[in-house]
mmCIF file of C-alpha atoms in Angstrom:
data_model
loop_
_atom_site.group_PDB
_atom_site.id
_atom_site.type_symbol
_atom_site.label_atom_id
_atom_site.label_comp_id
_atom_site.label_asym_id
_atom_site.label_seq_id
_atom_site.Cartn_x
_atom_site.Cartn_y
_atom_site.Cartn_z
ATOM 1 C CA UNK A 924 16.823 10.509 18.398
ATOM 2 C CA UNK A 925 17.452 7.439 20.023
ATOM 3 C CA UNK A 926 20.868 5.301 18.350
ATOM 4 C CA UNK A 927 20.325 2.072 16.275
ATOM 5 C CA UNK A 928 22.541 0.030 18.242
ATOM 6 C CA UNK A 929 25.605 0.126 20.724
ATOM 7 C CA UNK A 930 28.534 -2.012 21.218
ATOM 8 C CA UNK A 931 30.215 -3.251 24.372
ATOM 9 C CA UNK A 932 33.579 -3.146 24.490
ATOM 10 C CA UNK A 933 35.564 -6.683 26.134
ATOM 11 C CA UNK A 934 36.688 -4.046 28.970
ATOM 12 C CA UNK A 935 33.032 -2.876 29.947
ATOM 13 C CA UNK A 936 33.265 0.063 28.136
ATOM 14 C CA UNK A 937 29.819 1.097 26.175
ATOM 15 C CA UNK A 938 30.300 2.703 22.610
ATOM 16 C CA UNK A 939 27.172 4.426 20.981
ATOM 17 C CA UNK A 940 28.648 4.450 17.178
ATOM 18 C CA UNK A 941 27.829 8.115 15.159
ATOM 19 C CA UNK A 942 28.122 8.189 11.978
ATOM 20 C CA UNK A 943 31.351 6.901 10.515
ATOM 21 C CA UNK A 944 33.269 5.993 13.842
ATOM 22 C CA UNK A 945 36.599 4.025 13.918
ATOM 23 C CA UNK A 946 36.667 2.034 17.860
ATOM 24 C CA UNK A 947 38.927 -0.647 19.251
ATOM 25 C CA UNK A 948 37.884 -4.183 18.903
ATOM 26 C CA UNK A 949 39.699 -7.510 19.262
ATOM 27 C CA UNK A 950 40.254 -10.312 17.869
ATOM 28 C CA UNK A 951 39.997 -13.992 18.479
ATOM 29 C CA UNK A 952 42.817 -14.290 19.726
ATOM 30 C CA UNK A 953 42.287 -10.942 22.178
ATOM 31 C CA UNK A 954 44.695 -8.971 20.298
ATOM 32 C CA UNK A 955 43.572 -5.166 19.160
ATOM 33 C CA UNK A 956 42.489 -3.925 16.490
ATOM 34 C CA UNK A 957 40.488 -1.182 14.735
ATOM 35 C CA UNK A 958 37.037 -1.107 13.217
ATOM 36 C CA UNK A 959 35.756 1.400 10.973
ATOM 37 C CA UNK A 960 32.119 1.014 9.969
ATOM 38 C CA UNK A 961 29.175 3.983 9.784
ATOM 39 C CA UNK A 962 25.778 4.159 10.643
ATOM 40 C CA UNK A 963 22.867 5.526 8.698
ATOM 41 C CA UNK A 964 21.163 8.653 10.838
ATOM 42 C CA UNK A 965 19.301 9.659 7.799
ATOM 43 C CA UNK A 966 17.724 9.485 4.278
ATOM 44 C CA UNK A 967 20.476 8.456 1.701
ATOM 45 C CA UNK A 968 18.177 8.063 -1.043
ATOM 46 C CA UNK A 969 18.521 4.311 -1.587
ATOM 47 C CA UNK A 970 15.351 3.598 -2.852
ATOM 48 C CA UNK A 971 15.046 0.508 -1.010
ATOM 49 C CA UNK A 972 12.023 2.008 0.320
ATOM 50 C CA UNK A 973 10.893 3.076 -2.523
ATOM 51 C CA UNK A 974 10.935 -0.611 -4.391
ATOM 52 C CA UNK A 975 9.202 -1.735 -1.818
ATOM 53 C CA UNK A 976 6.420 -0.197 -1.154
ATOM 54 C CA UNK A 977 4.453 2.877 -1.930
ATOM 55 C CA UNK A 978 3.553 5.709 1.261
ATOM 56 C CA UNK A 979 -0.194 6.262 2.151
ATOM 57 C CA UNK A 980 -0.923 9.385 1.536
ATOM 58 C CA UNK A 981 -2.172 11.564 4.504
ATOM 59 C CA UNK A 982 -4.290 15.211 5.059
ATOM 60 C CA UNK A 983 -1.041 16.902 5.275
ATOM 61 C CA UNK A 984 -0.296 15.874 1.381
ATOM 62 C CA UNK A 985 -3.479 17.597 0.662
ATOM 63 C CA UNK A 986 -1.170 20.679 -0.615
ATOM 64 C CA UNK A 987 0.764 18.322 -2.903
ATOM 65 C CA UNK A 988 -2.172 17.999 -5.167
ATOM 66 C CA UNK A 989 -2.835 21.553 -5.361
ATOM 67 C CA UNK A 990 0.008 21.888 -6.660
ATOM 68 C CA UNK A 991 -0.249 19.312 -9.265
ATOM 69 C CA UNK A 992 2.820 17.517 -7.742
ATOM 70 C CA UNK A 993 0.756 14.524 -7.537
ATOM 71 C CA UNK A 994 -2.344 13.880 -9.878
ATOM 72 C CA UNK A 995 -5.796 11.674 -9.097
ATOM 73 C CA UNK A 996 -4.261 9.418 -11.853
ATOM 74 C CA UNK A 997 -1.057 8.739 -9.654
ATOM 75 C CA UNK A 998 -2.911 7.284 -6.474
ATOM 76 C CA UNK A 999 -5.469 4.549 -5.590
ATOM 77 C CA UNK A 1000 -7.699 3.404 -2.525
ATOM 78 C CA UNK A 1001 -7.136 0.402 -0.435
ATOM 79 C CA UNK A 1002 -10.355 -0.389 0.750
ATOM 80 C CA UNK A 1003 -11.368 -1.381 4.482
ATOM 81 C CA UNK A 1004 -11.261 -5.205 4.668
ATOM 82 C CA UNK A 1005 -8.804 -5.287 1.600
ATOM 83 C CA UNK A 1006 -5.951 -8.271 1.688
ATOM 84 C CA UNK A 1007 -2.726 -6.459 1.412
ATOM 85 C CA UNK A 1008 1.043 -7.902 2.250
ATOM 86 C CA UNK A 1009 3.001 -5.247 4.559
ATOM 87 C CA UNK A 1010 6.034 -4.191 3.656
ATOM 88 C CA UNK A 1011 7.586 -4.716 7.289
ATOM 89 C CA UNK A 1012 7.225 -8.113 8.268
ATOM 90 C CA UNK A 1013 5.604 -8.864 4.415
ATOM 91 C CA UNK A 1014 2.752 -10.483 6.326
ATOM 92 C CA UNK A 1015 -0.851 -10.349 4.946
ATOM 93 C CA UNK A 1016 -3.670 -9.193 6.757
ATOM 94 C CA UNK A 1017 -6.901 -7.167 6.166
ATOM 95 C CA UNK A 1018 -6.830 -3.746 6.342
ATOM 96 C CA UNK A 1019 -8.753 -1.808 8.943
ATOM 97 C CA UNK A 1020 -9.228 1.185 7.533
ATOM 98 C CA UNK A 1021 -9.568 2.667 3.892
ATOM 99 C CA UNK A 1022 -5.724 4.163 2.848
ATOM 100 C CA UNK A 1023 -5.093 5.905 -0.440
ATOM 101 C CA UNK A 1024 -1.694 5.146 -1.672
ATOM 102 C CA UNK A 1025 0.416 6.567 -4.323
ATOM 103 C CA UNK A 1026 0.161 3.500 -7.133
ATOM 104 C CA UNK A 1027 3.328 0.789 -7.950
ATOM 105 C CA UNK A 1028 4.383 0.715 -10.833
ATOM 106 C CA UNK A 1029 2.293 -1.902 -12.860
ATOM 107 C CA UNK A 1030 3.442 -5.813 -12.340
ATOM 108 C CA UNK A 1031 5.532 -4.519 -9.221
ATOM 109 C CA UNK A 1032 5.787 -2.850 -5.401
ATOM 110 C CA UNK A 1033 7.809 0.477 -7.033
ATOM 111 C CA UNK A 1034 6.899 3.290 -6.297
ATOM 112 C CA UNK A 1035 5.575 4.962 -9.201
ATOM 113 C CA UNK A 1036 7.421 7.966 -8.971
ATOM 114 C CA UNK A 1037 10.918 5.828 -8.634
ATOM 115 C CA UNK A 1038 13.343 5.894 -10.888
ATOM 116 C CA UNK A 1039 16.401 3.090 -11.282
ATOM 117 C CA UNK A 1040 18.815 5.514 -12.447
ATOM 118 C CA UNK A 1041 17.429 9.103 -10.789
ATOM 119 C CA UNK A 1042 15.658 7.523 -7.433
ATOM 120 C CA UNK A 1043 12.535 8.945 -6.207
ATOM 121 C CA UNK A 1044 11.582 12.028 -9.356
ATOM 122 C CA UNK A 1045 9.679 14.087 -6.424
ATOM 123 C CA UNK A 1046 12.496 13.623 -3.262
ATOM 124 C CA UNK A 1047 11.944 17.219 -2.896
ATOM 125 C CA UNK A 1048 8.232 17.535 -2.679
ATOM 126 C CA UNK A 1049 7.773 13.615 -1.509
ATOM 127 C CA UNK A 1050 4.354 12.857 0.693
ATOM 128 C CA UNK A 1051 4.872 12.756 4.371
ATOM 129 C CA UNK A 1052 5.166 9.526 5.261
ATOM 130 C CA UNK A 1053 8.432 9.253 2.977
ATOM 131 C CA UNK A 1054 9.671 11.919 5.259
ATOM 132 C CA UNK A 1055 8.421 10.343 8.418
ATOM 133 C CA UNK A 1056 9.889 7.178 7.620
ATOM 134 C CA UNK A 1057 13.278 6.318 9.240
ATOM 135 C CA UNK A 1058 14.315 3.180 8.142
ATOM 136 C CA UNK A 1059 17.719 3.328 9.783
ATOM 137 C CA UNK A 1060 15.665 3.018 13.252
ATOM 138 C CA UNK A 1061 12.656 1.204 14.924
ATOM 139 C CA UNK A 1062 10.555 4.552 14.042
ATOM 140 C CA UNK A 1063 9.134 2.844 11.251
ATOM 141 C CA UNK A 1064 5.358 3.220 12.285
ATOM 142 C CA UNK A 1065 3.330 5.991 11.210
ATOM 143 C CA UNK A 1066 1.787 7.677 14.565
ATOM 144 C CA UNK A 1067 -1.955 9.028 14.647
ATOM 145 C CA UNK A 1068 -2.548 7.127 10.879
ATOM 146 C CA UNK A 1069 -6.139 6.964 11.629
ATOM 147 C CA UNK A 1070 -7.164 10.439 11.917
ATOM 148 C CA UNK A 1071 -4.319 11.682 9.470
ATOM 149 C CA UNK A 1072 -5.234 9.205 6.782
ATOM 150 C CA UNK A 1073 -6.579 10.950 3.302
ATOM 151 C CA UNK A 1074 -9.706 9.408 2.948
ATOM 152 C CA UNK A 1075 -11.784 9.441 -0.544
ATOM 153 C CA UNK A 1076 -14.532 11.822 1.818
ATOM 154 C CA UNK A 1077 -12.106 14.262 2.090
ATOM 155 C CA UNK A 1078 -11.461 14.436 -1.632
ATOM 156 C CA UNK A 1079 -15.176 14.126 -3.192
ATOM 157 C CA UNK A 1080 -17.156 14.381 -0.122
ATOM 158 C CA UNK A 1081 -18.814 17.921 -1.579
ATOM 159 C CA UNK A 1082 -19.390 16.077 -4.785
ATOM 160 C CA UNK A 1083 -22.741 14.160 -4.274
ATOM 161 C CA UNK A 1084 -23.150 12.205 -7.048
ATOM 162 C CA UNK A 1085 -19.060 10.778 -6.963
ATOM 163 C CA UNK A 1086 -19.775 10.706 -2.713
ATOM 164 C CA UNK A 1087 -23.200 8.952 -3.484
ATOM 165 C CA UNK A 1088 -21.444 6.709 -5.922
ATOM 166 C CA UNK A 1089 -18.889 5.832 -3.774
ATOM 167 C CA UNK A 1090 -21.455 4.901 -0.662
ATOM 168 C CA UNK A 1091 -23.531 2.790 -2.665
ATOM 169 C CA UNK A 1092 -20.506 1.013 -3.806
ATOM 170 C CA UNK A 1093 -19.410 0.213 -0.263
ATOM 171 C CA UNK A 1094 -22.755 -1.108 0.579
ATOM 172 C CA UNK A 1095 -23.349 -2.907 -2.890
ATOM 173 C CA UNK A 1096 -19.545 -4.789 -2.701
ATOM 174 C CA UNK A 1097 -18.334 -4.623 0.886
ATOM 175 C CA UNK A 1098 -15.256 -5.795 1.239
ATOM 176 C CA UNK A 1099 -15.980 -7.584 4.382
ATOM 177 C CA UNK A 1100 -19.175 -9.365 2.853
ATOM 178 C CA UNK A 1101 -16.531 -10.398 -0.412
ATOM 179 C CA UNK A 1102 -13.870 -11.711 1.637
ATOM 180 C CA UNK A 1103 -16.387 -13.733 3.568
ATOM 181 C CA UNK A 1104 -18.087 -15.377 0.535
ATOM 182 C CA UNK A 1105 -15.089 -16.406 -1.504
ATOM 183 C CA UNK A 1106 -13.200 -17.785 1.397
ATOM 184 C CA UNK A 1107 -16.918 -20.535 1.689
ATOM 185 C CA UNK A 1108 -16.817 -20.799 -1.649
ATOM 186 C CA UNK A 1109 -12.996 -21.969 -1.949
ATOM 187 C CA UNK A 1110 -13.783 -24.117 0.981
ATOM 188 C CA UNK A 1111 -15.981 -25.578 -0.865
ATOM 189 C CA UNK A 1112 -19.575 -23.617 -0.731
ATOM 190 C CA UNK A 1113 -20.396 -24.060 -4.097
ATOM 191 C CA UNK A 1114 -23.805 -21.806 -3.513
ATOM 192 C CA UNK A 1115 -21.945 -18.820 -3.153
ATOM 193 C CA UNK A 1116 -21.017 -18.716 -6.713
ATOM 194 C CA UNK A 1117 -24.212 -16.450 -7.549
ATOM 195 C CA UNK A 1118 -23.665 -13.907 -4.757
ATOM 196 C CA UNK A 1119 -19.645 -13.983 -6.093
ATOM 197 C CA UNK A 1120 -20.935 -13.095 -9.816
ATOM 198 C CA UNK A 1121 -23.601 -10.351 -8.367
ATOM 199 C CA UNK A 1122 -21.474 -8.533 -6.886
ATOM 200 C CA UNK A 1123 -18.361 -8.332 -9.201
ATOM 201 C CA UNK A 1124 -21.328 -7.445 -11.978
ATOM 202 C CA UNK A 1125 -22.545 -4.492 -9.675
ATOM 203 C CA UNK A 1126 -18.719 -3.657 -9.312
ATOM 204 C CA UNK A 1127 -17.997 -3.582 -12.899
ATOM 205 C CA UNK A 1128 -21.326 -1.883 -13.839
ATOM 206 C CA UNK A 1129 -21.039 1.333 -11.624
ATOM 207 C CA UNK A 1130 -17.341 1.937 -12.898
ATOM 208 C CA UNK A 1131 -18.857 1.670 -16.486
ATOM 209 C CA UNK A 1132 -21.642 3.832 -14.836
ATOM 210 C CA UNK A 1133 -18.875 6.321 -13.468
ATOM 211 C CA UNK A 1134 -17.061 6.027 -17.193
ATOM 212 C CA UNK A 1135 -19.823 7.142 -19.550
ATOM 213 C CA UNK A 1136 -21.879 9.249 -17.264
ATOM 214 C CA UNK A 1137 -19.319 11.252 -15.102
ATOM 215 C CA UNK A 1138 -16.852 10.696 -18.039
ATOM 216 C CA UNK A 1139 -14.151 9.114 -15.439
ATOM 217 C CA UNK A 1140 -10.901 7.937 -16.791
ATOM 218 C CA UNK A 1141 -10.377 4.292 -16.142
ATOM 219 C CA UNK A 1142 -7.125 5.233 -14.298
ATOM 220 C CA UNK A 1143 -9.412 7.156 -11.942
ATOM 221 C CA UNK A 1144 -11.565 4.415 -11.330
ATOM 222 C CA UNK A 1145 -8.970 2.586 -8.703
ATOM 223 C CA UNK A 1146 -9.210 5.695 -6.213
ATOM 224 C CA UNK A 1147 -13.022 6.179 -6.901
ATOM 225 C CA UNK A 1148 -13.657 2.632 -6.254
ATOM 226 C CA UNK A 1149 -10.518 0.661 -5.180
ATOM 227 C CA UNK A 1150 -9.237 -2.532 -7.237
ATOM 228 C CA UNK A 1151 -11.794 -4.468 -8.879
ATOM 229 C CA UNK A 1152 -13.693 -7.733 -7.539
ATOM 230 C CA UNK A 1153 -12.062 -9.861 -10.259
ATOM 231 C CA UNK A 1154 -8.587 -8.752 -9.449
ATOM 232 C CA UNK A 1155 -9.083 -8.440 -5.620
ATOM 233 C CA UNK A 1156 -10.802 -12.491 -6.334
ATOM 234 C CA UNK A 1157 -6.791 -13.355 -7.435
ATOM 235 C CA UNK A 1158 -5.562 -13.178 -3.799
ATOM 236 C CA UNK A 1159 -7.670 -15.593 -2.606
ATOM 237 C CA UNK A 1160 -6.291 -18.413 -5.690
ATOM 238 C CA UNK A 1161 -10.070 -17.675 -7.591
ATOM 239 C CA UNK A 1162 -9.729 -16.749 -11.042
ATOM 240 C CA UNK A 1163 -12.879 -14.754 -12.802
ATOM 241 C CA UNK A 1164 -13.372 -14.867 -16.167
ATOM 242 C CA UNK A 1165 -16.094 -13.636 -18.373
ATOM 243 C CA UNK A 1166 -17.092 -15.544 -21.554
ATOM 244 C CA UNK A 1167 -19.954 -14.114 -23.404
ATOM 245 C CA UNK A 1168 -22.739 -13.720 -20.617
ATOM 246 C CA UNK A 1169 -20.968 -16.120 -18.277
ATOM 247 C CA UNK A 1170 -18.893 -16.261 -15.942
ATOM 248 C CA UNK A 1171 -16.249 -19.040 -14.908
ATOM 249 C CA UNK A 1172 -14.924 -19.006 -11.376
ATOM 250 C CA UNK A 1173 -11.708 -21.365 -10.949
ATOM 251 C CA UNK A 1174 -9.718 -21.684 -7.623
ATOM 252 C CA UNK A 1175 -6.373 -22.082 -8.200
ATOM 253 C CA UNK A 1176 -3.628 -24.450 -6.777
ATOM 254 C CA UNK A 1177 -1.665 -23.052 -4.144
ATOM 255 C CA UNK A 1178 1.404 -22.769 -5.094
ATOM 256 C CA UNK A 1179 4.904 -24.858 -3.893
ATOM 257 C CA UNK A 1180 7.335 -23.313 -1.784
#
């Protein structure tokens, strides 16, 4: 594995640290002296990580679920063309691809299965990417995430009606087609407010659909279909909110740094 850093000495000499190391340094005034520091090389279960962000979950999990480690109700699909924040360089972009991803904790970026006071409450049995993840190197990509990526096909693609569901979904409230019209109609393409309200009533109507006739649990309904319209609507400052039969779109101020 390749060291986080190394230090030159003043006389030329090149250190690669290991663990806790104790070399000679100098001072400012070129005198001698020691330095004792360490280096991470591996997992010590700080949960910074874990606070975060939460992993995707890939094929290899698969085995997790089958043994009831982690639960439908416990993860949730990030759709492709959804606006999400890395946890990196915290920049936002669109996703490429559709990820499903072990949920936060509600209002924050935890990990749902962190705890304060314990850390993570399945270290043992944790998906892969938690194990893949170095943090105390630059290894912090995850290699081949395309074709390793869980996808909602591989978990209800034999299930027409939920696969059906899912595809008419994707065609009915494309994520691409959403981000597309609310970003006009912030800008100021006030038309687009009809096409905004069809499509977040087709969203909410097949996940009532989903409810009462495939008798769905509403904490399912994030990994069936993703986050909702009228919460997804949020990240781009446009409020949705339903009084009676109508609907009032606001866009919101940005906010001050």
């Amino acid at each position: 594995m390749e060291e986080p850093f190394e230090i030159i000495l003043p006389d030329g000499t090149v250190y690669k640290p290991r663990k806790e190391s104790v070399v000679q340094g100098y001072d400012s005034d070129g005198k001698p002296k020691k330095m004792k520091f360490s280096v991470k090389t591996e997992c010590e279960r700080c949960g910074e990580c874990c606070r975060r962000d939460t992993p995707v979950i890939l094929k290899e999990d698969i085995e997790l679920f089958k043994k009831g480690i982690i639960t439908e109700k416990e993860i949730y699909t990030i759709r492709e063309g959804e606006k999400i924040r890395s946890f990196i360089d915290g920049d936002t972009y669109y996703s490429s691809m559709e990820l499903i991803k072990l949920r936060p904790i509600f209002g924050s970026s935890t990990c749902i299965f962190y705890d304060p006071h314990e850390g993570c409450s399945i270290y043992e049995m944790r998906p892969t990417v938690c194990r893949e993840f170095e943090c105390w190197s630059q290894n912090i990509a995850i290699t081949g995430l395309e074709s390793r990526r869980l996808t909602r096909d591989d978990l209800f693609g034999s299930i027409d009606i939920i696969r059906e569901a899912i595809n008419k979904h994707e065609e009915k409230c494309s994520l691409n087609k959403f981000n597309d019209i609310v970003e006009e109609f912030v800008s100021g393409k006030e038309e687009n407010f009809e096409k905004i309200v069809e499509m977040i009533l087709y969203d909410t109507a097949i996940r009532n659909w989903a409810k009462e006739k495939l008798e769905i649990q509403d904490d399912v309904l994030p990994l069936l279909f993703g986050r909702s319209l009228m919460e997804i609507a949020t990240l781009y400052r446009v409020l949705i909110e339903k009084e009676g039969e109508n609907f009032i779109i606001k866009v919101m101020e940005e906010a001050e740094e």
